[in-house]
Protein backbone atom coordinates (compact mmCIF):
# COMPACT_ATOMS: atom_id res chain seq x y z
CA UNK A 1 0.00 0.00 0.00
CA UNK A 2 1.28 3.45 -0.87
CA UNK A 3 1.50 6.16 1.78
CA UNK A 4 -1.21 8.74 2.40
CA UNK A 5 1.32 11.45 1.56
CA UNK A 6 1.80 10.00 -1.92
CA UNK A 7 -1.97 9.91 -2.40
CA UNK A 8 -2.24 13.53 -1.23
CA UNK A 9 0.54 14.66 -3.58
CA UNK A 10 -1.18 12.86 -6.47
CA UNK A 11 -4.60 14.43 -6.03
CA UNK A 12 -3.06 17.84 -5.29
CA UNK A 13 -1.29 17.61 -8.63
CA UNK A 14 -4.50 16.64 -10.42
CA UNK A 15 -6.37 19.51 -8.78
CA UNK A 16 -3.69 21.99 -9.87
CA UNK A 17 -4.15 20.84 -13.48
CA UNK A 18 -7.92 20.26 -13.68
CA UNK A 19 -9.27 22.37 -10.76
CA UNK A 20 -11.32 19.33 -9.75
CA UNK A 21 -11.91 18.59 -6.05
CA UNK A 22 -11.00 15.03 -5.09
CA UNK A 23 -10.95 12.74 -2.08
CA UNK A 24 -9.50 9.26 -1.55
CA UNK A 25 -11.07 7.08 1.16
CA UNK A 26 -10.64 3.54 2.36
CA UNK A 27 -13.48 1.05 1.89
CA UNK A 28 -15.02 2.02 5.24
CA UNK A 29 -15.22 5.73 4.43
CA UNK A 30 -12.13 6.93 6.30
CA UNK A 31 -10.40 9.87 4.56
CA UNK A 32 -6.85 9.11 3.43
CA UNK A 33 -6.22 12.17 1.24
CA UNK A 34 -8.45 15.04 0.21
CA UNK A 35 -8.63 18.47 -1.40
CA UNK A 36 -12.17 18.92 -0.02
CA UNK A 37 -12.69 20.38 3.41
CA UNK A 38 -15.69 18.32 4.50
CA UNK A 39 -16.92 15.00 3.11
CA UNK A 40 -17.99 13.48 6.40
CA UNK A 41 -21.57 13.03 5.20
CA UNK A 42 -20.33 10.65 2.47
CA UNK A 43 -18.99 8.00 4.85
CA UNK A 44 -22.10 5.80 4.74
CA UNK A 45 -22.44 6.26 0.96
CA UNK A 46 -18.83 5.13 0.49
CA UNK A 47 -19.37 2.01 2.60
CA UNK A 48 -22.51 1.13 0.60
CA UNK A 49 -20.75 1.80 -2.71
CA UNK A 50 -17.88 -0.47 -1.67
CA UNK A 51 -20.36 -3.32 -1.20
CA UNK A 52 -22.18 -2.70 -4.48
CA UNK A 53 -21.22 -4.32 -7.81
CA UNK A 54 -20.93 -0.91 -9.56
CA UNK A 55 -17.50 0.34 -10.64
CA UNK A 56 -18.58 3.98 -10.62
CA UNK A 57 -21.66 5.83 -9.42
CA UNK A 58 -22.99 9.37 -8.95
CA UNK A 59 -24.22 10.17 -5.43
CA UNK A 60 -24.46 13.26 -3.24
CA UNK A 61 -23.00 15.49 -5.95
CA UNK A 62 -19.90 13.31 -6.42
CA UNK A 63 -18.65 10.73 -8.89
CA UNK A 64 -17.63 7.63 -6.93
CA UNK A 65 -14.93 5.29 -8.34
CA UNK A 66 -13.37 2.03 -7.16
CA UNK A 67 -9.60 1.56 -7.18
CA UNK A 68 -8.26 -1.99 -7.11
CA UNK A 69 -4.95 -3.54 -6.13
CA UNK A 70 -4.72 -6.90 -7.95
CA UNK A 71 -8.49 -7.43 -7.92
CA UNK A 72 -8.74 -6.41 -4.26
CA UNK A 73 -10.72 -3.21 -3.62
CA UNK A 74 -8.22 -0.82 -2.04
CA UNK A 75 -9.64 2.74 -2.26
CA UNK A 76 -12.74 4.71 -3.11
CA UNK A 77 -12.20 7.92 -5.10
CA UNK A 78 -14.65 10.81 -4.93
CA UNK A 79 -14.58 13.57 -7.55
CA UNK A 80 -16.87 16.55 -6.95
CA UNK A 81 -19.39 17.21 -9.74
CA UNK A 82 -21.64 15.14 -11.97
CA UNK A 83 -20.63 16.23 -15.50
CA UNK A 84 -19.01 13.98 -18.10
CA UNK A 85 -15.64 15.71 -17.80
CA UNK A 86 -15.62 14.93 -14.07
CA UNK A 87 -16.05 11.25 -14.97
CA UNK A 88 -13.04 11.43 -17.31
CA UNK A 89 -10.92 13.08 -14.61
CA UNK A 90 -11.95 10.36 -12.17
CA UNK A 91 -10.99 7.55 -14.55
CA UNK A 92 -7.59 9.19 -15.14
CA UNK A 93 -6.94 9.43 -11.38
CA UNK A 94 -8.01 5.78 -10.91
CA UNK A 95 -5.54 4.78 -13.63
CA UNK A 96 -2.76 6.85 -12.03
CA UNK A 97 -3.24 5.46 -8.51
CA UNK A 98 -3.48 1.88 -9.75
CA UNK A 99 -0.18 2.36 -11.58
CA UNK A 100 1.33 3.77 -8.39
CA UNK A 101 0.18 0.69 -6.49
CA UNK A 102 1.90 -1.55 -9.03
CA UNK A 103 5.10 0.52 -9.01
CA UNK A 104 5.35 0.67 -5.23
CA UNK A 105 4.60 -3.01 -4.87
CA UNK A 106 7.35 -3.84 -7.35
CA UNK A 107 9.74 -1.57 -5.50
CA UNK A 108 8.82 -3.23 -2.20
CA UNK A 109 9.28 -6.68 -3.72
CA UNK A 110 12.69 -5.67 -5.09
CA UNK A 111 13.67 -4.25 -1.72
CA UNK A 112 12.75 -7.51 0.02
CA UNK A 113 14.63 -9.49 -2.60
CA UNK A 114 17.79 -7.39 -2.21
CA UNK A 115 17.65 -7.65 1.60
CA UNK A 116 17.28 -11.43 1.50
CA UNK A 117 20.01 -11.63 -1.14
CA UNK A 118 22.42 -9.65 1.06
CA UNK A 119 21.63 -11.77 4.13
CA UNK A 120 22.01 -15.10 2.27
CA UNK A 121 18.38 -16.02 2.94
CA UNK A 122 17.70 -17.35 -0.57
CA UNK A 123 18.43 -20.65 -2.25
CA UNK A 124 20.41 -20.41 -5.48
CA UNK A 125 17.41 -21.40 -7.61
CA UNK A 126 15.23 -18.80 -5.84
CA UNK A 127 17.77 -16.06 -6.54
CA UNK A 128 17.58 -16.54 -10.30
CA UNK A 129 13.83 -17.18 -10.42
CA UNK A 130 12.95 -14.10 -8.38
CA UNK A 131 15.48 -11.93 -10.20
CA UNK A 132 13.91 -12.91 -13.52
CA UNK A 133 10.41 -12.16 -12.21
CA UNK A 134 11.51 -8.74 -10.92
CA UNK A 135 13.40 -7.95 -14.16
CA UNK A 136 16.76 -7.75 -12.39
CA UNK A 137 19.76 -8.69 -14.50
CA UNK A 138 21.79 -11.55 -13.03
CA UNK A 139 25.08 -11.36 -14.91
CA UNK A 140 26.19 -7.74 -14.53
CA UNK A 141 29.04 -6.53 -12.33
CA UNK A 142 28.03 -5.13 -8.95
CA UNK A 143 29.63 -3.94 -5.73
CA UNK A 144 28.09 -3.33 -2.30
CA UNK A 145 28.64 -0.10 -0.37
CA UNK A 146 27.76 0.29 3.31
CA UNK A 147 27.09 3.83 4.51
CA UNK A 148 27.20 3.91 8.31
CA UNK A 149 25.48 6.93 9.83
CA UNK A 150 26.14 8.26 13.32
CA UNK A 151 22.45 8.37 14.18
CA UNK A 152 19.90 5.59 13.97
CA UNK A 153 17.15 5.91 11.34
CA UNK A 154 18.83 8.86 9.63
CA UNK A 155 16.06 9.56 7.10
CA UNK A 156 17.85 12.63 5.73
CA UNK A 157 20.89 10.55 4.81
CA UNK A 158 18.71 7.83 3.26
CA UNK A 159 16.78 10.32 1.11
CA UNK A 160 20.01 12.03 0.04
CA UNK A 161 21.43 8.69 -1.12
CA UNK A 162 18.21 7.89 -2.97
CA UNK A 163 18.29 11.28 -4.67
CA UNK A 164 21.95 10.86 -5.60
CA UNK A 165 21.31 7.54 -7.34
CA UNK A 166 17.70 8.16 -8.43
CA UNK A 167 18.55 8.24 -12.14
CA UNK A 168 20.35 4.89 -11.97
CA UNK A 169 17.55 2.35 -12.15
CA UNK A 170 19.90 -0.62 -11.91
CA UNK A 171 21.27 0.45 -8.50
CA UNK A 172 19.46 -0.63 -5.33
CA UNK A 173 19.29 1.20 -2.01
CA UNK A 174 18.05 -0.54 1.12
CA UNK A 175 18.77 -1.01 4.83
CA UNK A 176 19.15 -4.14 6.93
CA UNK A 177 19.56 -2.42 10.30
CA UNK A 178 19.02 0.94 12.00
CA UNK A 179 22.34 2.66 11.22
CA UNK A 180 23.55 1.27 7.90
CA UNK A 181 22.35 2.22 4.42
CA UNK A 182 23.20 -0.36 1.77
CA UNK A 183 23.90 0.57 -1.85
CA UNK A 184 24.14 -2.27 -4.37
CA UNK A 185 25.72 -0.51 -7.32
CA UNK A 186 26.08 -1.70 -10.89
CA UNK A 187 29.67 -1.46 -12.13
CA UNK A 188 30.35 -0.64 -15.76
CA UNK A 189 32.89 -2.63 -17.75
CA UNK A 190 35.51 0.13 -17.68
CA UNK A 191 35.13 1.06 -14.00
CA UNK A 192 37.80 0.15 -11.44
CA UNK A 193 38.24 0.23 -7.66
CA UNK A 194 39.56 3.75 -8.06
CA UNK A 195 36.16 4.71 -9.50
CA UNK A 196 34.46 3.03 -6.54
CA UNK A 197 36.57 5.13 -4.18
CA UNK A 198 35.51 8.26 -6.10
CA UNK A 199 31.87 7.21 -5.70
CA UNK A 200 32.42 6.76 -1.96
CA UNK A 201 33.94 10.27 -1.77
CA UNK A 202 30.91 11.71 -3.57
CA UNK A 203 28.63 9.98 -1.02
CA UNK A 204 30.62 11.32 1.94
CA UNK A 205 30.77 14.87 0.54
CA UNK A 206 27.09 14.89 -0.40
CA UNK A 207 25.95 13.67 3.01
CA UNK A 208 28.19 16.14 4.79
CA UNK A 209 26.74 18.98 2.70
CA UNK A 210 23.10 18.05 2.13
CA UNK A 211 22.15 15.87 5.11
CA UNK A 212 24.66 17.32 7.59
CA UNK A 213 25.61 13.74 8.45
CA UNK A 214 29.07 12.44 9.28
CA UNK A 215 29.36 8.95 7.81
CA UNK A 216 31.78 6.09 7.23
CA UNK A 217 31.65 4.32 3.87
CA UNK A 218 33.04 0.89 3.06
CA UNK A 219 32.74 -1.31 0.00
CA UNK A 220 33.50 -4.91 -0.92
CA UNK A 221 34.98 -6.44 -4.05
CA UNK A 222 33.36 -6.21 -7.48
CA UNK A 223 31.40 -9.40 -8.24
CA UNK A 224 30.27 -10.69 -11.63
CA UNK A 225 27.02 -12.48 -10.74
CA UNK A 226 24.03 -11.69 -8.60
CA UNK A 227 24.57 -14.76 -6.42
CA UNK A 228 27.90 -13.24 -5.25
CA UNK A 229 26.37 -9.94 -4.06
CA UNK A 230 26.11 -11.31 -0.51
CA UNK A 231 29.88 -11.92 -0.55
CA UNK A 232 30.55 -8.30 -1.48
CA UNK A 233 28.22 -7.26 1.36
CA UNK A 234 30.09 -9.40 3.91
CA UNK A 235 33.36 -7.95 2.67
CA UNK A 236 32.03 -4.41 3.05
CA UNK A 237 30.93 -5.24 6.62
CA UNK A 238 34.36 -6.62 7.44
CA UNK A 239 36.03 -3.56 5.90
CA UNK A 240 33.85 -1.25 8.00
CA UNK A 241 34.73 -3.13 11.19
CA UNK A 242 38.47 -3.38 10.44
CA UNK A 243 38.52 0.28 9.42
CA UNK A 244 37.02 1.39 12.74
CA UNK A 245 39.64 -0.60 14.68
CA UNK A 246 42.84 0.16 12.78
CA UNK A 247 42.13 3.12 10.51
CA UNK A 248 39.86 5.36 12.55
CA UNK A 249 41.23 8.44 10.77
CA UNK A 250 39.67 7.28 7.47
CA UNK A 251 35.98 7.65 6.58
CA UNK A 252 36.33 5.53 3.41
CA UNK A 253 37.66 1.98 3.54
CA UNK A 254 37.81 -0.70 0.85
CA UNK A 255 37.96 -4.44 1.46
CA UNK A 256 40.70 -4.69 -1.15
CA UNK A 257 42.83 -2.17 0.76
CA UNK A 258 42.77 -3.35 4.39
CA UNK A 259 46.50 -3.97 4.59
CA UNK A 260 47.88 -5.71 7.64
CA UNK A 261 44.71 -4.94 9.58
CA UNK A 262 43.03 -7.78 7.64
CA UNK A 263 45.54 -10.30 9.05
CA UNK A 264 45.49 -9.02 12.64
CA UNK A 265 41.68 -9.08 12.68
CA UNK A 266 41.76 -12.84 12.17
CA UNK A 267 44.18 -13.57 15.04
CA UNK A 268 42.85 -15.25 18.20
CA UNK A 269 43.08 -13.19 21.37
CA UNK A 270 45.42 -15.63 23.09
CA UNK A 271 47.97 -15.31 20.27
CA UNK A 272 47.72 -11.50 20.46
CA UNK A 273 48.39 -11.57 24.21
CA UNK A 274 51.47 -13.76 23.68
CA UNK A 275 52.80 -11.37 21.04
CA UNK A 276 52.32 -8.26 23.20
CA UNK A 277 53.97 -9.98 26.17
CA UNK A 278 56.91 -10.94 23.97
CA UNK A 279 57.37 -7.43 22.53
CA UNK A 280 56.59 -5.25 25.55
CA UNK A 281 57.48 -7.72 28.30
CA UNK A 282 53.99 -7.71 29.78
CA UNK A 283 53.51 -3.95 29.50
CA UNK A 284 50.75 -2.37 27.45
CA UNK A 285 51.23 0.32 24.79
CA UNK A 286 48.43 2.15 26.63
CA UNK A 287 51.00 2.90 29.33
CA UNK A 288 52.97 5.17 27.01
CA UNK A 289 52.37 8.86 27.68
CA UNK A 290 50.71 11.08 25.10
CA UNK A 291 53.99 12.73 24.10
CA UNK A 292 55.56 9.35 23.31
CA UNK A 293 52.55 8.16 21.31
CA UNK A 294 52.49 11.42 19.32
CA UNK A 295 56.21 11.12 18.60
CA UNK A 296 55.85 7.48 17.47
CA UNK A 297 52.90 8.19 15.18
CA UNK A 298 54.56 11.21 13.60
CA UNK A 299 57.80 9.26 13.09
CA UNK A 300 55.87 6.54 11.23
CA UNK A 301 53.95 9.12 9.18
CA UNK A 302 57.26 10.54 7.96
CA UNK A 303 58.73 7.14 7.01
CA UNK A 304 61.25 7.10 9.89
CA UNK A 305 62.75 10.43 8.78
CA UNK A 306 64.25 12.06 11.90
CA UNK A 307 64.72 15.54 10.39
CA UNK A 308 61.19 15.83 8.96
CA UNK A 309 59.60 14.43 12.12
CA UNK A 310 61.41 16.88 14.39
CA UNK A 311 60.44 19.74 12.08
CA UNK A 312 56.74 18.80 12.16
CA UNK A 313 56.81 18.32 15.95
CA UNK A 314 58.57 21.71 16.36
CA UNK A 315 61.33 20.14 18.43
CA UNK A 316 65.11 19.98 18.03
CA UNK A 317 66.49 16.95 16.23
CA UNK A 318 68.45 15.99 19.38
CA UNK A 319 65.24 16.06 21.42
CA UNK A 320 63.65 13.54 19.03
CA UNK A 321 66.77 11.37 19.17
CA UNK A 322 66.59 11.47 22.98
CA UNK A 323 62.94 10.35 22.92
CA UNK A 324 63.73 7.49 20.52
CA UNK A 325 66.67 6.40 22.70
CA UNK A 326 64.43 6.46 25.76
CA UNK A 327 61.82 4.33 23.96
CA UNK A 328 64.54 1.89 22.91
CA UNK A 329 65.65 1.45 26.51
CA UNK A 330 62.10 0.69 27.71
CA UNK A 331 61.08 -1.64 24.86
CA UNK A 332 64.29 -2.92 23.34
CA UNK A 333 63.16 -1.66 19.93
CA UNK A 334 64.96 1.06 17.96
CA UNK A 335 62.43 2.69 15.66
CA UNK A 336 65.23 3.99 13.44
CA UNK A 337 65.85 0.38 12.39
CA UNK A 338 63.32 -0.76 9.81
CA UNK A 339 62.75 -4.25 11.28
CA UNK A 340 62.21 -2.88 14.79
CA UNK A 341 59.88 -0.20 13.41
CA UNK A 342 57.77 -2.83 11.62
CA UNK A 343 57.58 -4.93 14.80
CA UNK A 344 56.56 -1.91 16.85
CA UNK A 345 53.91 -0.83 14.32
CA UNK A 346 52.36 -4.30 14.28
CA UNK A 347 52.43 -4.42 18.08
CA UNK A 348 50.51 -1.14 18.30
CA UNK A 349 47.89 -2.49 15.89
CA UNK A 350 47.61 -5.75 17.84
CA UNK A 351 47.09 -3.74 21.03
CA UNK A 352 44.29 -1.80 19.33
CA UNK A 353 42.66 -5.07 18.29
CA UNK A 354 42.89 -6.44 21.84
CA UNK A 355 41.16 -3.33 23.19
CA UNK A 356 38.43 -3.86 20.61
CA UNK A 357 37.96 -7.50 21.64
CA UNK A 358 37.89 -6.53 25.31
CA UNK A 359 35.14 -3.99 24.57
CA UNK A 360 33.00 -6.73 23.03
CA UNK A 361 33.13 -8.73 26.25
CA UNK A 362 31.44 -5.98 28.26
Coordinates of C-alpha atoms in Angstrom, one line a residue:
X1 CA 0.0 0.0 0.0
X2 CA 1.3 3.4 -0.9
X3 CA 1.5 6.2 1.8
X4 CA -1.2 8.7 2.4
X5 CA 1.3 11.4 1.6
X6 CA 1.8 10.0 -1.9
X7 CA -2.0 9.9 -2.4
X8 CA -2.2 13.5 -1.2
X9 CA 0.5 14.7 -3.6
X10 CA -1.2 12.9 -6.5
X11 CA -4.6 14.4 -6.0
X12 CA -3.1 17.8 -5.3
X13 CA -1.3 17.6 -8.6
X14 CA -4.5 16.6 -10.4
X15 CA -6.4 19.5 -8.8
X16 CA -3.7 22.0 -9.9
X17 CA -4.1 20.8 -13.5
X18 CA -7.9 20.3 -13.7
X19 CA -9.3 22.4 -10.8
X20 CA -11.3 19.3 -9.7
X21 CA -11.9 18.6 -6.1
X22 CA -11.0 15.0 -5.1
X23 CA -10.9 12.7 -2.1
X24 CA -9.5 9.3 -1.5
X25 CA -11.1 7.1 1.2
X26 CA -10.6 3.5 2.4
X27 CA -13.5 1.1 1.9
X28 CA -15.0 2.0 5.2
X29 CA -15.2 5.7 4.4
X30 CA -12.1 6.9 6.3
X31 CA -10.4 9.9 4.6
X32 CA -6.8 9.1 3.4
X33 CA -6.2 12.2 1.2
X34 CA -8.5 15.0 0.2
X35 CA -8.6 18.5 -1.4
X36 CA -12.2 18.9 0.0
X37 CA -12.7 20.4 3.4
X38 CA -15.7 18.3 4.5
X39 CA -16.9 15.0 3.1
X40 CA -18.0 13.5 6.4
X41 CA -21.6 13.0 5.2
X42 CA -20.3 10.6 2.5
X43 CA -19.0 8.0 4.8
X44 CA -22.1 5.8 4.7
X45 CA -22.4 6.3 1.0
X46 CA -18.8 5.1 0.5
X47 CA -19.4 2.0 2.6
X48 CA -22.5 1.1 0.6
X49 CA -20.7 1.8 -2.7
X50 CA -17.9 -0.5 -1.7
X51 CA -20.4 -3.3 -1.2
X52 CA -22.2 -2.7 -4.5
X53 CA -21.2 -4.3 -7.8
X54 CA -20.9 -0.9 -9.6
X55 CA -17.5 0.3 -10.6
X56 CA -18.6 4.0 -10.6
X57 CA -21.7 5.8 -9.4
X58 CA -23.0 9.4 -9.0
X59 CA -24.2 10.2 -5.4
X60 CA -24.5 13.3 -3.2
X61 CA -23.0 15.5 -5.9
X62 CA -19.9 13.3 -6.4
X63 CA -18.6 10.7 -8.9
X64 CA -17.6 7.6 -6.9
X65 CA -14.9 5.3 -8.3
X66 CA -13.4 2.0 -7.2
X67 CA -9.6 1.6 -7.2
X68 CA -8.3 -2.0 -7.1
X69 CA -4.9 -3.5 -6.1
X70 CA -4.7 -6.9 -7.9
X71 CA -8.5 -7.4 -7.9
X72 CA -8.7 -6.4 -4.3
X73 CA -10.7 -3.2 -3.6
X74 CA -8.2 -0.8 -2.0
X75 CA -9.6 2.7 -2.3
X76 CA -12.7 4.7 -3.1
X77 CA -12.2 7.9 -5.1
X78 CA -14.7 10.8 -4.9
X79 CA -14.6 13.6 -7.6
X80 CA -16.9 16.5 -6.9
X81 CA -19.4 17.2 -9.7
X82 CA -21.6 15.1 -12.0
X83 CA -20.6 16.2 -15.5
X84 CA -19.0 14.0 -18.1
X85 CA -15.6 15.7 -17.8
X86 CA -15.6 14.9 -14.1
X87 CA -16.1 11.3 -15.0
X88 CA -13.0 11.4 -17.3
X89 CA -10.9 13.1 -14.6
X90 CA -11.9 10.4 -12.2
X91 CA -11.0 7.6 -14.6
X92 CA -7.6 9.2 -15.1
X93 CA -6.9 9.4 -11.4
X94 CA -8.0 5.8 -10.9
X95 CA -5.5 4.8 -13.6
X96 CA -2.8 6.9 -12.0
X97 CA -3.2 5.5 -8.5
X98 CA -3.5 1.9 -9.8
X99 CA -0.2 2.4 -11.6
X100 CA 1.3 3.8 -8.4
X101 CA 0.2 0.7 -6.5
X102 CA 1.9 -1.6 -9.0
X103 CA 5.1 0.5 -9.0
X104 CA 5.3 0.7 -5.2
X105 CA 4.6 -3.0 -4.9
X106 CA 7.3 -3.8 -7.4
X107 CA 9.7 -1.6 -5.5
X108 CA 8.8 -3.2 -2.2
X109 CA 9.3 -6.7 -3.7
X110 CA 12.7 -5.7 -5.1
X111 CA 13.7 -4.2 -1.7
X112 CA 12.8 -7.5 0.0
X113 CA 14.6 -9.5 -2.6
X114 CA 17.8 -7.4 -2.2
X115 CA 17.6 -7.6 1.6
X116 CA 17.3 -11.4 1.5
X117 CA 20.0 -11.6 -1.1
X118 CA 22.4 -9.7 1.1
X119 CA 21.6 -11.8 4.1
X120 CA 22.0 -15.1 2.3
X121 CA 18.4 -16.0 2.9
X122 CA 17.7 -17.3 -0.6
X123 CA 18.4 -20.7 -2.3
X124 CA 20.4 -20.4 -5.5
X125 CA 17.4 -21.4 -7.6
X126 CA 15.2 -18.8 -5.8
X127 CA 17.8 -16.1 -6.5
X128 CA 17.6 -16.5 -10.3
X129 CA 13.8 -17.2 -10.4
X130 CA 12.9 -14.1 -8.4
X131 CA 15.5 -11.9 -10.2
X132 CA 13.9 -12.9 -13.5
X133 CA 10.4 -12.2 -12.2
X134 CA 11.5 -8.7 -10.9
X135 CA 13.4 -8.0 -14.2
X136 CA 16.8 -7.7 -12.4
X137 CA 19.8 -8.7 -14.5
X138 CA 21.8 -11.5 -13.0
X139 CA 25.1 -11.4 -14.9
X140 CA 26.2 -7.7 -14.5
X141 CA 29.0 -6.5 -12.3
X142 CA 28.0 -5.1 -8.9
X143 CA 29.6 -3.9 -5.7
X144 CA 28.1 -3.3 -2.3
X145 CA 28.6 -0.1 -0.4
X146 CA 27.8 0.3 3.3
X147 CA 27.1 3.8 4.5
X148 CA 27.2 3.9 8.3
X149 CA 25.5 6.9 9.8
X150 CA 26.1 8.3 13.3
X151 CA 22.4 8.4 14.2
X152 CA 19.9 5.6 14.0
X153 CA 17.2 5.9 11.3
X154 CA 18.8 8.9 9.6
X155 CA 16.1 9.6 7.1
X156 CA 17.9 12.6 5.7
X157 CA 20.9 10.5 4.8
X158 CA 18.7 7.8 3.3
X159 CA 16.8 10.3 1.1
X160 CA 20.0 12.0 0.0
X161 CA 21.4 8.7 -1.1
X162 CA 18.2 7.9 -3.0
X163 CA 18.3 11.3 -4.7
X164 CA 22.0 10.9 -5.6
X165 CA 21.3 7.5 -7.3
X166 CA 17.7 8.2 -8.4
X167 CA 18.6 8.2 -12.1
X168 CA 20.4 4.9 -12.0
X169 CA 17.5 2.4 -12.1
X170 CA 19.9 -0.6 -11.9
X171 CA 21.3 0.4 -8.5
X172 CA 19.5 -0.6 -5.3
X173 CA 19.3 1.2 -2.0
X174 CA 18.0 -0.5 1.1
X175 CA 18.8 -1.0 4.8
X176 CA 19.1 -4.1 6.9
X177 CA 19.6 -2.4 10.3
X178 CA 19.0 0.9 12.0
X179 CA 22.3 2.7 11.2
X180 CA 23.6 1.3 7.9
X181 CA 22.4 2.2 4.4
X182 CA 23.2 -0.4 1.8
X183 CA 23.9 0.6 -1.8
X184 CA 24.1 -2.3 -4.4
X185 CA 25.7 -0.5 -7.3
X186 CA 26.1 -1.7 -10.9
X187 CA 29.7 -1.5 -12.1
X188 CA 30.3 -0.6 -15.8
X189 CA 32.9 -2.6 -17.7
X190 CA 35.5 0.1 -17.7
X191 CA 35.1 1.1 -14.0
X192 CA 37.8 0.2 -11.4
X193 CA 38.2 0.2 -7.7
X194 CA 39.6 3.7 -8.1
X195 CA 36.2 4.7 -9.5
X196 CA 34.5 3.0 -6.5
X197 CA 36.6 5.1 -4.2
X198 CA 35.5 8.3 -6.1
X199 CA 31.9 7.2 -5.7
X200 CA 32.4 6.8 -2.0
X201 CA 33.9 10.3 -1.8
X202 CA 30.9 11.7 -3.6
X203 CA 28.6 10.0 -1.0
X204 CA 30.6 11.3 1.9
X205 CA 30.8 14.9 0.5
X206 CA 27.1 14.9 -0.4
X207 CA 25.9 13.7 3.0
X208 CA 28.2 16.1 4.8
X209 CA 26.7 19.0 2.7
X210 CA 23.1 18.1 2.1
X211 CA 22.1 15.9 5.1
X212 CA 24.7 17.3 7.6
X213 CA 25.6 13.7 8.5
X214 CA 29.1 12.4 9.3
X215 CA 29.4 8.9 7.8
X216 CA 31.8 6.1 7.2
X217 CA 31.6 4.3 3.9
X218 CA 33.0 0.9 3.1
X219 CA 32.7 -1.3 0.0
X220 CA 33.5 -4.9 -0.9
X221 CA 35.0 -6.4 -4.1
X222 CA 33.4 -6.2 -7.5
X223 CA 31.4 -9.4 -8.2
X224 CA 30.3 -10.7 -11.6
X225 CA 27.0 -12.5 -10.7
X226 CA 24.0 -11.7 -8.6
X227 CA 24.6 -14.8 -6.4
X228 CA 27.9 -13.2 -5.3
X229 CA 26.4 -9.9 -4.1
X230 CA 26.1 -11.3 -0.5
X231 CA 29.9 -11.9 -0.6
X232 CA 30.5 -8.3 -1.5
X233 CA 28.2 -7.3 1.4
X234 CA 30.1 -9.4 3.9
X235 CA 33.4 -8.0 2.7
X236 CA 32.0 -4.4 3.1
X237 CA 30.9 -5.2 6.6
X238 CA 34.4 -6.6 7.4
X239 CA 36.0 -3.6 5.9
X240 CA 33.8 -1.3 8.0
X241 CA 34.7 -3.1 11.2
X242 CA 38.5 -3.4 10.4
X243 CA 38.5 0.3 9.4
X244 CA 37.0 1.4 12.7
X245 CA 39.6 -0.6 14.7
X246 CA 42.8 0.2 12.8
X247 CA 42.1 3.1 10.5
X248 CA 39.9 5.4 12.6
X249 CA 41.2 8.4 10.8
X250 CA 39.7 7.3 7.5
X251 CA 36.0 7.6 6.6
X252 CA 36.3 5.5 3.4
X253 CA 37.7 2.0 3.5
X254 CA 37.8 -0.7 0.9
X255 CA 38.0 -4.4 1.5
X256 CA 40.7 -4.7 -1.2
X257 CA 42.8 -2.2 0.8
X258 CA 42.8 -3.3 4.4
X259 CA 46.5 -4.0 4.6
X260 CA 47.9 -5.7 7.6
X261 CA 44.7 -4.9 9.6
X262 CA 43.0 -7.8 7.6
X263 CA 45.5 -10.3 9.1
X264 CA 45.5 -9.0 12.6
X265 CA 41.7 -9.1 12.7
X266 CA 41.8 -12.8 12.2
X267 CA 44.2 -13.6 15.0
X268 CA 42.8 -15.3 18.2
X269 CA 43.1 -13.2 21.4
X270 CA 45.4 -15.6 23.1
X271 CA 48.0 -15.3 20.3
X272 CA 47.7 -11.5 20.5
X273 CA 48.4 -11.6 24.2
X274 CA 51.5 -13.8 23.7
X275 CA 52.8 -11.4 21.0
X276 CA 52.3 -8.3 23.2
X277 CA 54.0 -10.0 26.2
X278 CA 56.9 -10.9 24.0
X279 CA 57.4 -7.4 22.5
X280 CA 56.6 -5.3 25.5
X281 CA 57.5 -7.7 28.3
X282 CA 54.0 -7.7 29.8
X283 CA 53.5 -4.0 29.5
X284 CA 50.7 -2.4 27.4
X285 CA 51.2 0.3 24.8
X286 CA 48.4 2.2 26.6
X287 CA 51.0 2.9 29.3
X288 CA 53.0 5.2 27.0
X289 CA 52.4 8.9 27.7
X290 CA 50.7 11.1 25.1
X291 CA 54.0 12.7 24.1
X292 CA 55.6 9.4 23.3
X293 CA 52.6 8.2 21.3
X294 CA 52.5 11.4 19.3
X295 CA 56.2 11.1 18.6
X296 CA 55.9 7.5 17.5
X297 CA 52.9 8.2 15.2
X298 CA 54.6 11.2 13.6
X299 CA 57.8 9.3 13.1
X300 CA 55.9 6.5 11.2
X301 CA 53.9 9.1 9.2
X302 CA 57.3 10.5 8.0
X303 CA 58.7 7.1 7.0
X304 CA 61.3 7.1 9.9
X305 CA 62.7 10.4 8.8
X306 CA 64.2 12.1 11.9
X307 CA 64.7 15.5 10.4
X308 CA 61.2 15.8 9.0
X309 CA 59.6 14.4 12.1
X310 CA 61.4 16.9 14.4
X311 CA 60.4 19.7 12.1
X312 CA 56.7 18.8 12.2
X313 CA 56.8 18.3 15.9
X314 CA 58.6 21.7 16.4
X315 CA 61.3 20.1 18.4
X316 CA 65.1 20.0 18.0
X317 CA 66.5 17.0 16.2
X318 CA 68.5 16.0 19.4
X319 CA 65.2 16.1 21.4
X320 CA 63.7 13.5 19.0
X321 CA 66.8 11.4 19.2
X322 CA 66.6 11.5 23.0
X323 CA 62.9 10.3 22.9
X324 CA 63.7 7.5 20.5
X325 CA 66.7 6.4 22.7
X326 CA 64.4 6.5 25.8
X327 CA 61.8 4.3 24.0
X328 CA 64.5 1.9 22.9
X329 CA 65.7 1.4 26.5
X330 CA 62.1 0.7 27.7
X331 CA 61.1 -1.6 24.9
X332 CA 64.3 -2.9 23.3
X333 CA 63.2 -1.7 19.9
X334 CA 65.0 1.1 18.0
X335 CA 62.4 2.7 15.7
X336 CA 65.2 4.0 13.4
X337 CA 65.9 0.4 12.4
X338 CA 63.3 -0.8 9.8
X339 CA 62.8 -4.2 11.3
X340 CA 62.2 -2.9 14.8
X341 CA 59.9 -0.2 13.4
X342 CA 57.8 -2.8 11.6
X343 CA 57.6 -4.9 14.8
X344 CA 56.6 -1.9 16.9
X345 CA 53.9 -0.8 14.3
X346 CA 52.4 -4.3 14.3
X347 CA 52.4 -4.4 18.1
X348 CA 50.5 -1.1 18.3
X349 CA 47.9 -2.5 15.9
X350 CA 47.6 -5.7 17.8
X351 CA 47.1 -3.7 21.0
X352 CA 44.3 -1.8 19.3
X353 CA 42.7 -5.1 18.3
X354 CA 42.9 -6.4 21.8
X355 CA 41.2 -3.3 23.2
X356 CA 38.4 -3.9 20.6
X357 CA 38.0 -7.5 21.6
X358 CA 37.9 -6.5 25.3
X359 CA 35.1 -4.0 24.6
X360 CA 33.0 -6.7 23.0
X361 CA 33.1 -8.7 26.2
X362 CA 31.4 -6.0 28.3

